[in-house]
Coordinates of C-alpha atoms and ligand atoms in Angstrom, one line a residue:
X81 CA 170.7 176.0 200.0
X82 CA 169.3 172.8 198.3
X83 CA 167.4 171.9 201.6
X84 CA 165.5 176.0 201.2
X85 CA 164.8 174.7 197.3
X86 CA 163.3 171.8 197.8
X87 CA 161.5 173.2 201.3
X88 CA 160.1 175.7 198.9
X89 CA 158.8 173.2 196.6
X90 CA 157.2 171.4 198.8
X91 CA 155.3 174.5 199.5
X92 CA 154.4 174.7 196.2
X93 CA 153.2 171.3 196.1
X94 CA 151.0 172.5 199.5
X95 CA 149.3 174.6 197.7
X96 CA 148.2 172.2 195.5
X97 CA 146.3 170.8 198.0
X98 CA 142.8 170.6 197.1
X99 CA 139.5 170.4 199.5
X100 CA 139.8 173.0 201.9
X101 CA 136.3 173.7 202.1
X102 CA 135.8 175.2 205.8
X103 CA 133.6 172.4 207.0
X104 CA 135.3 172.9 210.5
X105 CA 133.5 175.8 211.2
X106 CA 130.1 174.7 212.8
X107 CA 127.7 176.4 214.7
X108 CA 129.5 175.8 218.1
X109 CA 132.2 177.4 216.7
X110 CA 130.7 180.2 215.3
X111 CA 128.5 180.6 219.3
X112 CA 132.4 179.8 220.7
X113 CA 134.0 182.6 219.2
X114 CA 130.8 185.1 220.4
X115 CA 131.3 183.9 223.7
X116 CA 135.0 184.5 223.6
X117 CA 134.7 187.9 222.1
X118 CA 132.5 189.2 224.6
X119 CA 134.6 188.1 227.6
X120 CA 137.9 189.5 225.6
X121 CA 137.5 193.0 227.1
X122 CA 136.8 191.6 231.0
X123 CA 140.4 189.8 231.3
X124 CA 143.4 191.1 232.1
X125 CA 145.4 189.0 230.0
X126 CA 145.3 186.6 226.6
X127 CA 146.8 183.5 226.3
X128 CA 147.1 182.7 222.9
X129 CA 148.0 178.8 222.4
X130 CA 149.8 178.0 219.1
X131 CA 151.1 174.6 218.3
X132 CA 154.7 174.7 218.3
X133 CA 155.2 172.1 215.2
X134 CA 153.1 174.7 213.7
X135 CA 153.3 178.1 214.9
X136 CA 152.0 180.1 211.8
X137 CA 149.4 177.9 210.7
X138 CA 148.4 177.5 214.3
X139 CA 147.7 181.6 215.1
X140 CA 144.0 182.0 216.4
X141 CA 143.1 184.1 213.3
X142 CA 139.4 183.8 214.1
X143 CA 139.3 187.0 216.4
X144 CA 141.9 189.1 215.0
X145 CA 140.1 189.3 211.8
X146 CA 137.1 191.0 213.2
X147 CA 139.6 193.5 214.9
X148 CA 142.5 193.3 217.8
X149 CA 142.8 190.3 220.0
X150 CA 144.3 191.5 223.0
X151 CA 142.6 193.8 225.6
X152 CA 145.5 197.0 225.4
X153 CA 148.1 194.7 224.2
X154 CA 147.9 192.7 227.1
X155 CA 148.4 189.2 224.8
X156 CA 150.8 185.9 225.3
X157 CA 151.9 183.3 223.1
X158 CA 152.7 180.0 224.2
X159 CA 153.8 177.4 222.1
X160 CA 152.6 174.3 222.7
X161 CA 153.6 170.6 222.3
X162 CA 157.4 172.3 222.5
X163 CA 158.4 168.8 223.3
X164 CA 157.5 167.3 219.8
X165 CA 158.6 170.4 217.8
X166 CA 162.0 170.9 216.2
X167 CA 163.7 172.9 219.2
X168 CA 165.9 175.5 216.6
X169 CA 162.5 175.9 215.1
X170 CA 161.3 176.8 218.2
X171 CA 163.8 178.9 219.4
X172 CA 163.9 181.1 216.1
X173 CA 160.3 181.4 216.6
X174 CA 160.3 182.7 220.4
X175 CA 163.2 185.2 219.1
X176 CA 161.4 186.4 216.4
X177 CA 158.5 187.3 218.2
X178 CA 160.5 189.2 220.9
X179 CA 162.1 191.0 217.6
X180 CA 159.0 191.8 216.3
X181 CA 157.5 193.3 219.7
X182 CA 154.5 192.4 219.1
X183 CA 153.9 190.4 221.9
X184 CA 156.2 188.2 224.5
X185 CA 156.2 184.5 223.6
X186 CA 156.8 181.5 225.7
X187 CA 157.3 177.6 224.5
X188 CA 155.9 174.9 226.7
X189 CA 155.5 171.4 227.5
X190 CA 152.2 170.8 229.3
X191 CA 152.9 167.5 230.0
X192 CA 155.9 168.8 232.3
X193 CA 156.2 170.3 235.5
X194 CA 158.8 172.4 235.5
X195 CA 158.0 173.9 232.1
X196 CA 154.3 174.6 234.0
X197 CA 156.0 176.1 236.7
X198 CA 158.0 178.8 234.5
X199 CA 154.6 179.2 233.2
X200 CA 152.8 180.2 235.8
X201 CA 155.8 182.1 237.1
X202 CA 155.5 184.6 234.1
X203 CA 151.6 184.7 234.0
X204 CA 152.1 185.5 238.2
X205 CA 154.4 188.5 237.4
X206 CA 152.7 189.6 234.4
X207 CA 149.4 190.0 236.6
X208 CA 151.4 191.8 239.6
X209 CA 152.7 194.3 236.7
X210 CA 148.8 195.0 235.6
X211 CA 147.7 194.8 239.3
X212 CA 150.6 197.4 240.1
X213 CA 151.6 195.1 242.8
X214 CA 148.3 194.4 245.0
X215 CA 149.1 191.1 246.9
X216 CA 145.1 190.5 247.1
X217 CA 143.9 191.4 243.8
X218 CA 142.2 189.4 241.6
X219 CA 143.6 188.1 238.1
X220 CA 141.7 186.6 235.2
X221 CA 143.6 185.1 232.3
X222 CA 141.8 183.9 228.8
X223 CA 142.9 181.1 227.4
X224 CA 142.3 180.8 223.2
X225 CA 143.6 178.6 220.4
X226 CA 142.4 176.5 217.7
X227 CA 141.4 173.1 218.6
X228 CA 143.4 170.2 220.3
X229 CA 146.6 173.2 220.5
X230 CA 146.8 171.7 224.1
X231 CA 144.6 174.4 226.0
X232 CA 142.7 172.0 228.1
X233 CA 146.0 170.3 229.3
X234 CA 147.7 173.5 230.0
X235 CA 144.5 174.7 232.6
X236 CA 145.2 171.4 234.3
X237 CA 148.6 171.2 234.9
X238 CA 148.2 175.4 235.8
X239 CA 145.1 173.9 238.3
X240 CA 147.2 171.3 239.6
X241 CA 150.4 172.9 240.4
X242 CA 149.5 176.2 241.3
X243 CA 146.8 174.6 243.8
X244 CA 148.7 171.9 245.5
X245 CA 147.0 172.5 248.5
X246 CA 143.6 172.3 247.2
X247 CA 145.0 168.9 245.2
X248 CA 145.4 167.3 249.3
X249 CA 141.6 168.2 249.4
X250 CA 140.4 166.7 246.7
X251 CA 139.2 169.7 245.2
X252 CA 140.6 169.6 242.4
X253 CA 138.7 170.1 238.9
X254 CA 139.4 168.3 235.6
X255 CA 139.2 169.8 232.2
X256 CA 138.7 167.0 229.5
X257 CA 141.8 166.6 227.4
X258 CA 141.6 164.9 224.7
X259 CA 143.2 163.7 221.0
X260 CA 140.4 164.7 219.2
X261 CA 139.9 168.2 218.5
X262 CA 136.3 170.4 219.2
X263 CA 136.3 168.4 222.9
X264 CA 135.9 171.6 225.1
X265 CA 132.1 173.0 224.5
X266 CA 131.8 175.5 227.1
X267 CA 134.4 178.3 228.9
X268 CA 135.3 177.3 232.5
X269 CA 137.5 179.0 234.9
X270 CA 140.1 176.9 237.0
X271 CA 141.9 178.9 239.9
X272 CA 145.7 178.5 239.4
X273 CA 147.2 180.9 241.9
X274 CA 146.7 182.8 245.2
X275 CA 148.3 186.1 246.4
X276 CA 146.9 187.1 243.9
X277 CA 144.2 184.9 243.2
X278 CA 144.2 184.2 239.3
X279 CA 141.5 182.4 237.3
X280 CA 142.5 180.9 233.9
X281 CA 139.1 180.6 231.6
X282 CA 139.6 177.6 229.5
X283 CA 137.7 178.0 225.8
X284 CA 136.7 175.7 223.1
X285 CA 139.1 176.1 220.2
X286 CA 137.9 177.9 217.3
X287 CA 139.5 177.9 213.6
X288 CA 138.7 180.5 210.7
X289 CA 136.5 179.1 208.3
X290 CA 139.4 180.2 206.1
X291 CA 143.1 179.4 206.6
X292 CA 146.0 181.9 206.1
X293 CA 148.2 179.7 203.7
X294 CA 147.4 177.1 201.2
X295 CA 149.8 174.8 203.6
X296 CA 148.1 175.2 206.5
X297 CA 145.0 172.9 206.0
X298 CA 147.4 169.6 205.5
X299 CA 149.6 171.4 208.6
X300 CA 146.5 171.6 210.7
X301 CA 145.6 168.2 209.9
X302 CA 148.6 166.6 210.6
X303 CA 148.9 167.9 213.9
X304 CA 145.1 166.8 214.9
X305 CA 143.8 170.8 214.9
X306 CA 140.9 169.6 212.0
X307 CA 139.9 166.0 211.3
X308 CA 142.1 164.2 208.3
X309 CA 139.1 162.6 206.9
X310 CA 137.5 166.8 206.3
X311 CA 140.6 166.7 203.7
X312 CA 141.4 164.8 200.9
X313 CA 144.1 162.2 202.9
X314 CA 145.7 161.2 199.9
X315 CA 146.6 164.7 199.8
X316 CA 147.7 165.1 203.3
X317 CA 150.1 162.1 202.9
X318 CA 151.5 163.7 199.7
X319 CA 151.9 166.8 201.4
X320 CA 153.2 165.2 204.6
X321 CA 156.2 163.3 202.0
X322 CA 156.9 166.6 200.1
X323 CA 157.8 167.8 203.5
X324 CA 159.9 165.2 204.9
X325 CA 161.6 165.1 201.5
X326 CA 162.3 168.5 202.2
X327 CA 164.5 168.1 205.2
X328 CA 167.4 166.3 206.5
X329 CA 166.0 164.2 209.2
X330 CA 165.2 160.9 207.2
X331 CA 169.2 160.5 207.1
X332 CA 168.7 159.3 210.9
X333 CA 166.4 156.7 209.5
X334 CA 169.4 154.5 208.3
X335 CA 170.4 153.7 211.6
X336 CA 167.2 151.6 211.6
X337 CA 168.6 148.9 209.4
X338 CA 171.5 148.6 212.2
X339 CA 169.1 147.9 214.6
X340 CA 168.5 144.3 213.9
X341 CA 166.9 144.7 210.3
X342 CA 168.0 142.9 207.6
X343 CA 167.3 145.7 204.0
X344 CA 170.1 147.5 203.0
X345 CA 170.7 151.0 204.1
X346 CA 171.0 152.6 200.7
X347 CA 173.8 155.5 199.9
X348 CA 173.6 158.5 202.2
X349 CA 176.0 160.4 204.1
X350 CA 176.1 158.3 207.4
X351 CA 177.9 160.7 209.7
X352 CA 174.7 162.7 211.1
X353 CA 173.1 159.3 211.9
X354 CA 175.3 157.3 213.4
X355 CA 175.0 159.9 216.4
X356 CA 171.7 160.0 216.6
X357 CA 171.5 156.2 216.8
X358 CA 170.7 156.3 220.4
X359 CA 168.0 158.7 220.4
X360 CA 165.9 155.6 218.5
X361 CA 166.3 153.4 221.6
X362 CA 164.0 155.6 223.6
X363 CA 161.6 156.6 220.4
X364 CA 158.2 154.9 221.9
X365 CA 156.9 155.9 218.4
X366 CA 158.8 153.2 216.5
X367 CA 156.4 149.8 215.9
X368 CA 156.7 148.5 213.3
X369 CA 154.9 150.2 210.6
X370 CA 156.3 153.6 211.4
X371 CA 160.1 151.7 211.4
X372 CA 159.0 149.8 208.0
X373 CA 157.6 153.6 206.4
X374 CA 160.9 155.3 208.0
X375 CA 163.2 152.3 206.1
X376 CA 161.1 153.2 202.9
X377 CA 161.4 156.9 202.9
X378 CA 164.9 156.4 203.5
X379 CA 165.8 154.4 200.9
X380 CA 163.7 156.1 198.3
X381 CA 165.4 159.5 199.0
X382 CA 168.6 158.8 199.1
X383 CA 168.8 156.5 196.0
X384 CA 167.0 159.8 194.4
X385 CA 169.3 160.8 191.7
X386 CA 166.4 164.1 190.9
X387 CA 166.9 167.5 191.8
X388 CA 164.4 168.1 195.1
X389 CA 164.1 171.8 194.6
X390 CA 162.1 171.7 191.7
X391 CA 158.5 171.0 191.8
X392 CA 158.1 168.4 188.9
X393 CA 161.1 166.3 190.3
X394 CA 159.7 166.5 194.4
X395 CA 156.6 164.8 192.7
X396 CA 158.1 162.6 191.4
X397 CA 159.8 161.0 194.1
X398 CA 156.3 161.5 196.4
X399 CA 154.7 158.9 193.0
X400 CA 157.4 156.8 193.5
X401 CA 157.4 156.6 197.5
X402 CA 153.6 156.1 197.2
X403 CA 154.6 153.2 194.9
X404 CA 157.4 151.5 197.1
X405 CA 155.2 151.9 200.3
X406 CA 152.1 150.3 198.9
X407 CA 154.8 147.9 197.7
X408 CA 155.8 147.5 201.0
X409 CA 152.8 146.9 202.7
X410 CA 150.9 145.0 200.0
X411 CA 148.5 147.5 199.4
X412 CA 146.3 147.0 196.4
X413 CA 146.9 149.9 193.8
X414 CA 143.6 150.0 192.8
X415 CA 142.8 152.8 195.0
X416 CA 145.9 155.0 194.0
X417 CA 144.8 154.6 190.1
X418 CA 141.3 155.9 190.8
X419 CA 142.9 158.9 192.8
X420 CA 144.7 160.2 189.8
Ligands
GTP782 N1 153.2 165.8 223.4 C1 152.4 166.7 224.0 N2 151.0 166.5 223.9 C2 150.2 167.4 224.4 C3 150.7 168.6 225.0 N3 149.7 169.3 225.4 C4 148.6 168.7 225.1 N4 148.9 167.5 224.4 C5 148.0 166.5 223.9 O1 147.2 167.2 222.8 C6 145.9 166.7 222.8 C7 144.9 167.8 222.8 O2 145.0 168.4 224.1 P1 143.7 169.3 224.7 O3 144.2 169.9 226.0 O4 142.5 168.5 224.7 O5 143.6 170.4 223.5 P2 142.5 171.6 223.5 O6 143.3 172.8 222.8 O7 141.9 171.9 224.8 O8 141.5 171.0 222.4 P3 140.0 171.5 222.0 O9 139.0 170.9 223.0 O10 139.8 170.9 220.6 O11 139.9 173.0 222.0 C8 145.8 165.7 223.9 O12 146.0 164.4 223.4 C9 146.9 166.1 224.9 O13 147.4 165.0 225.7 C10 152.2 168.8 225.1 O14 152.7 169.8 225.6 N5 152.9 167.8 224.5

């Protein structure tokens, strides 16, 4: 119950997120989007990319608000990056999408085979089904999203395990995949399959000029979809700290001080984290700023004596974190004092 509160004030405190101006929608977008409409009605199915950290804020809104998406319903949602996302998350999302019927959902890791593989598997049965079973038909699948979702990466590891035998030729092609989001310009088609044959056309990702939520801007930046620096980052980070205020995971972060550092550990319930103290061996993310901003978030939250589900106290504790982290990194709080 208290983790809903304060989850809901930290929505709150989203929406006080200022800046979010559009300034992501360009004119490549804007020629992208034409050039995906018109192909829309040619395919015989959609691949809509979310990212999976993200699923809401990261629906490909563009289209759908100049009328349906999907050629007769013939839409797919994958969610992406399924390997960095919460997997309960994940899992309530992919059941509530087959509750709601409105389209069959499918969480992925591009980066892994097998995960690929189960992929391709359902976009190979889902063509047969449309194809009524011709062996030597031809399928053509439309890959959409909003940028950096992981669209690019997907067509490749489709390309390169559905064409192994092309891969001993060398004939492989390459899609750029990339950190940065707006890297794909133009709409290519990669073959993924034979018997049928099916060609995946890999788009630029293109992002409504206007979001759905007040949240979604700082969602979208922090997952790479739009470039921090288009928002205010000052308030990304708060937004970012409301967020994992909300939540339970920073009681992990004690374990951190076990691992050979010498600041206390503060005063929260240890039993969560002292199983998860292996999982932080094999975290490549911890250097050591993320491990000194993890020791400060922990100690800052659970010495917190405020109540986290209302909106006044959550700031609170994001002022004072702000405080103990440019504390902590000798930051000059010159910069801070002009913010406010
Ligand atoms: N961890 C993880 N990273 C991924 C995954 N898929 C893609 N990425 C990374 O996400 C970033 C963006 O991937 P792209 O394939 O370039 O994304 P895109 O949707 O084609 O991007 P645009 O060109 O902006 O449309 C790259 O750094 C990829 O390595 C995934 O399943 N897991």
């Amino acid at each position: 119950m208290a983790a809903a509160a304060a989850e809901t004030a930290s929505r709150r405190l989203g929406a006080a997120v200022r800046g979010l101006s559009g300034a992501w929608y360009g004119r490549h977008m804007a020629a992208a989007e034409r050039a995906i409409r018109t192909r829309l009605p040619l395919v015989d199915l959609v691949l809509e990319v979310r990212d999976a950290r993200v699923p809401a804020s990261s629906a490909f809104e563009s289209l759908r608000r100049r009328g349906p998406l999907e050629p007769d319903g013939r839409r797919f949602v994958v969610l992406n990056k399924a390997d960095l996302a919460d997997p309960s998350e994940t899992e309530k999302w992919t059941a509530y999408m087959k509750k709601q019927r409105t389209c069959p959902c499918i969480a992925v890791n591009s980066h892994n085979r097998e995960s690929i593989k189960e992929l391709l598997n359902v976009v190979r049965s889902r063509i047969r089904e449309i194809k009524h079973g011709e062996r030597d038909c031809t399928g053509t699948v439309l890959l959409v999203g909003i940028p950096n979702v992981g669209k690019s990466a997907i067509v490749n590891a489709m390309h390169q395990i559905g064409r192994i035998g092309a891969a001993d030729k060398g004939k492989l092609k390459h899609a750029i995949v990339s950190s940065h989001p707006g890297e794909t310009r133009d709409i290519s088609g990669y073959k993924v399959a034979s018997h049928p044959n099916i060609y995946v056309l890999d788009t630029p990702g293109v992002l409504s000029p206007r979001f759905a939520n007040d949240d979604s801007g700082p969602r979208l930046a922090l997952t790479g979809a739009i470039k921090g620096s288009l928002l205010d980052e000052y308030d990304i980070a708060q937004f970012l700290l409301a967020v994992v205020n909300s939540r339970e995971g920073y009681r992990s972060w004690e374990n951190l001080n076990q691992a050979g550092d010498t600041s206390s550990s503060g005063n929260a319930n240890t039993s969560r984290s002292h199983s998860k103290k292996r999982q932080y061996v094999s975290d490549h993310s911890q250097d050591f700023i993320v491990k000194a901003v993890r020791q400060v978030l922990f100690e800052t939250i659970s010495s917190f004596k405020g109540d986290l589900g209302k909106e006044d106290e959550l700031r609170r504790l994001v002022d004072r974190q702000f405080i103990s982290l440019q504390e902590a990194f000798k930051v000059s709080t010159e910069s801070s004092t002009q913010q406010s």
